[in-house]
mmCIF file of C-alpha atoms in Angstrom:
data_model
loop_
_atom_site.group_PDB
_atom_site.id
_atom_site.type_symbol
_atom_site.label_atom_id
_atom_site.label_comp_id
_atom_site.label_asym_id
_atom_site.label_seq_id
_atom_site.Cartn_x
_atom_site.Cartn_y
_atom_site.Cartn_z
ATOM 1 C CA UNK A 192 85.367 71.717 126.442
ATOM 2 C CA UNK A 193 88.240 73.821 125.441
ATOM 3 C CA UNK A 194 91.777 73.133 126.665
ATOM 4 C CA UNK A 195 93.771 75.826 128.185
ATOM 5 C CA UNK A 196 96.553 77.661 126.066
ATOM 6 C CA UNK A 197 99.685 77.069 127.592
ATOM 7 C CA UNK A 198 100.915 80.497 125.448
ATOM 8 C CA UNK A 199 99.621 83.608 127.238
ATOM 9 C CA UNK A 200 98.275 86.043 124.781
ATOM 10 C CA UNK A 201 99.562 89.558 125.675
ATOM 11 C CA UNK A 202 96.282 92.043 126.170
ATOM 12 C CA UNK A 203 97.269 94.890 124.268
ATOM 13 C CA UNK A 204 94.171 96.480 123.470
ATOM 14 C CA UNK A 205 90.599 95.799 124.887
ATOM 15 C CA UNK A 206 88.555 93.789 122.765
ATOM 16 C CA UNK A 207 86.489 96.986 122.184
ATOM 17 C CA UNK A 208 89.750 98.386 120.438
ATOM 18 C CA UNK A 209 90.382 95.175 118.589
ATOM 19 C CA UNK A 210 86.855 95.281 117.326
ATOM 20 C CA UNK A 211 87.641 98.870 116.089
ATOM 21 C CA UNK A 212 91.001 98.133 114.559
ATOM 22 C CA UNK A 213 89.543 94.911 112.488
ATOM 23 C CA UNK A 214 86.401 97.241 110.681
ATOM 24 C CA UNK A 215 89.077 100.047 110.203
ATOM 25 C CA UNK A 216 91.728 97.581 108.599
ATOM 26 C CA UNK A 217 92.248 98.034 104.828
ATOM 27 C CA UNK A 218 95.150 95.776 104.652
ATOM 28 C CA UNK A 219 93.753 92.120 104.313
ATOM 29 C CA UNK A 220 97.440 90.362 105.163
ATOM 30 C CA UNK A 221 97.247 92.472 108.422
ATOM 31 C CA UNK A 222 93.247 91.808 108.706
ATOM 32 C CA UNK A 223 93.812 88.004 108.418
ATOM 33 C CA UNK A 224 96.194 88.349 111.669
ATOM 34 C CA UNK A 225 93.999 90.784 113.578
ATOM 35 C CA UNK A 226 91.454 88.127 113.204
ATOM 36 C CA UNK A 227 93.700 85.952 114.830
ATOM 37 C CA UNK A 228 94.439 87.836 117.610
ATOM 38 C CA UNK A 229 90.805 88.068 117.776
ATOM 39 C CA UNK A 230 90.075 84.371 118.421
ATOM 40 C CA UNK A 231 92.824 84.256 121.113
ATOM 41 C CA UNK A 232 91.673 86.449 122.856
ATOM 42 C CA UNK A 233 88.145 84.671 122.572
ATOM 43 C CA UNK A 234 90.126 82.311 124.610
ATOM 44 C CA UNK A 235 91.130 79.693 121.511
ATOM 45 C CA UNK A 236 94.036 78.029 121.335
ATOM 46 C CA UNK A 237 96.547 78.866 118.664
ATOM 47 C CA UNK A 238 95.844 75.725 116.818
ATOM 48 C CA UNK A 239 92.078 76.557 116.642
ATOM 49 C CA UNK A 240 92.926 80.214 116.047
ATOM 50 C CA UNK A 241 95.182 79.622 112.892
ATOM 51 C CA UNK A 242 92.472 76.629 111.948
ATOM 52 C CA UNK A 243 90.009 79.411 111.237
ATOM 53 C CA UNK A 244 92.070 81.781 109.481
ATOM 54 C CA UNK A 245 93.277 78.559 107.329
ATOM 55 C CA UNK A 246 97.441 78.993 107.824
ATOM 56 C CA UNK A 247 99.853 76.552 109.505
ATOM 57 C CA UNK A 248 99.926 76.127 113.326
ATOM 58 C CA UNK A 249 103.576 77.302 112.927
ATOM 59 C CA UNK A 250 102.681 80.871 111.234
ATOM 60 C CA UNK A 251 100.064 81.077 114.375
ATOM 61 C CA UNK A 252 102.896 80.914 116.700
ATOM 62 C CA UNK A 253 104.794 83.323 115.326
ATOM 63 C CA UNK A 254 102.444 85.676 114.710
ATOM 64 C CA UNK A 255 101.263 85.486 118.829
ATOM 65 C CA UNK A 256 104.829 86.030 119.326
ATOM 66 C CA UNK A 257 105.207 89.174 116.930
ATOM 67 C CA UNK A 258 102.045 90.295 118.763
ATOM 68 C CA UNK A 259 103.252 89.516 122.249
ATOM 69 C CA UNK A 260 106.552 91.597 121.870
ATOM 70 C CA UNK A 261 105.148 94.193 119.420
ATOM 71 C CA UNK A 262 101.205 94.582 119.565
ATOM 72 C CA UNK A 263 99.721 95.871 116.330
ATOM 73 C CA UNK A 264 103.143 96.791 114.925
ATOM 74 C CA UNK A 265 103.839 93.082 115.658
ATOM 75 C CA UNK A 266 101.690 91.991 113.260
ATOM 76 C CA UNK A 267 102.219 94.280 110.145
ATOM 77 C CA UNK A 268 104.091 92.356 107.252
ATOM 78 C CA UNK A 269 107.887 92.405 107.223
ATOM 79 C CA UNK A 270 109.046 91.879 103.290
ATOM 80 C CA UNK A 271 111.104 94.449 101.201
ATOM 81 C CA UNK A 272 108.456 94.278 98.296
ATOM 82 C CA UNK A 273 111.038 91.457 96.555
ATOM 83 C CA UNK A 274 114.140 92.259 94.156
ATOM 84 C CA UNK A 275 114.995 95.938 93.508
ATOM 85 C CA UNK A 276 114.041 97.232 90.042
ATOM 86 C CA UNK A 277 116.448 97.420 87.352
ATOM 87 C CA UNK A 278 115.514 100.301 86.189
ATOM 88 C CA UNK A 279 116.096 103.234 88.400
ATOM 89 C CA UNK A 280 113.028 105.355 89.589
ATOM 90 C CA UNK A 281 114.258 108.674 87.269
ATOM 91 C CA UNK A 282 114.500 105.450 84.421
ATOM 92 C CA UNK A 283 111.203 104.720 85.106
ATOM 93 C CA UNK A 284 109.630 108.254 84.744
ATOM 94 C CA UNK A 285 111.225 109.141 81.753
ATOM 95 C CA UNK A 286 110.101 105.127 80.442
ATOM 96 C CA UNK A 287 106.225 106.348 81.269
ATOM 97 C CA UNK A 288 106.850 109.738 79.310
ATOM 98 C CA UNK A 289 108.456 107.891 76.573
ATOM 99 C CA UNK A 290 105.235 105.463 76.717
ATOM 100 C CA UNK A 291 102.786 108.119 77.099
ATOM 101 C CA UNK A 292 103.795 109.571 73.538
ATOM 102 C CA UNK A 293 101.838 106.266 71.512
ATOM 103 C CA UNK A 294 99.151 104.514 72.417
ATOM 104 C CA UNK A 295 99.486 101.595 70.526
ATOM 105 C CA UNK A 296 102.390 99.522 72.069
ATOM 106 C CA UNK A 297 103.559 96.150 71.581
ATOM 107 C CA UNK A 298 104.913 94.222 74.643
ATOM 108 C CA UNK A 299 108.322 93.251 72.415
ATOM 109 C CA UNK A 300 107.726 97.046 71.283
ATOM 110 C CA UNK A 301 108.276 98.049 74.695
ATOM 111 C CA UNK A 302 110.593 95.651 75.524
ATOM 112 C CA UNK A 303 113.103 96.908 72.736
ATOM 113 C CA UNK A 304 112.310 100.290 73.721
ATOM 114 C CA UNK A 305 114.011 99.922 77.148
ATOM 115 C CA UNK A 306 117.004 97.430 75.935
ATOM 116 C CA UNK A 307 117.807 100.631 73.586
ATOM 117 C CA UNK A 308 117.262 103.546 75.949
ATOM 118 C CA UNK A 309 118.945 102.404 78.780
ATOM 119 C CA UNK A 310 120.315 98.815 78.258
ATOM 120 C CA UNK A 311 118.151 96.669 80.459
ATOM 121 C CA UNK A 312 117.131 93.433 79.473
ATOM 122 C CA UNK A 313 113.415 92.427 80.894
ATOM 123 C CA UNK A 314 111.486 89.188 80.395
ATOM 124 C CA UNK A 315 107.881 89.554 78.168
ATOM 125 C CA UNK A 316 106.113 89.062 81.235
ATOM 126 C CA UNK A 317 108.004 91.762 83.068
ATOM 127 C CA UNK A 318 107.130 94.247 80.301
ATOM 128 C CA UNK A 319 103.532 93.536 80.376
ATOM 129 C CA UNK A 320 103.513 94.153 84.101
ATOM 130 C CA UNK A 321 105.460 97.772 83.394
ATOM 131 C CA UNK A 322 102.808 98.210 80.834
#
């Protein structure tokens, strides 16, 4: 027999909708937590919720609470995408025109390229992600 959640799970769509909103989801960060939602509302606790989506009972918690104040908007990731570029976006085009012109680039190639035209200094791993 299942124990009653203590934590009321706020209703903010009909099951129906949630059904809808899962198969429509292209985001799998944001499908993981609809599925979530999913088993809460199947009347699981949060511990048996976050159990079958394999995260920490913690991360369950907040994510009911993000989806209790919130809804769907609640649950959508909230990260700035990690350390700005050092290479401005104008930088970057005229790096992928400057690129474009040979095919046959060398990560340290590349890497020396941008030190000379604009004085940035990136690791050989960060060039071979640019590339």
């Amino acid at each position: 027999m299942v124990r009653p959640e203590g934590i009321f799970i706020e209703r903010h769509m009909t099951v129906e909708e949630l059904d809808k909103q899962i198969k429509l989801e292209k985001n799998a960060t944001l499908l993981k937590r609809l599925y979530f939602i999913k088993y809460r509302y199947g009347e699981l606790s949060v511990e048996e919720s976050i159990q079958r989506i394999g995260s920490s009972k913690q991360t369950g918690y907040t994510w009911q609470e993000r989806w209790n104040q919130d809804g769907y908007d609640g649950l959508k990731p909230r990260y700035s995408g990690g350390r700005r570029s050092k290479l401005a976006d104008k930088q970057k085009e005229q790096l992928k025109i400057m690129l474009t012109k040979r095919d046959d680039w060398t990560t340290e190639a590349a890497r020396e390229l941008i030190f000379k035209e604009f004085d940035v200094k990136y690791s050989l791993k960060q060039v071979r992600v640019i590339l």
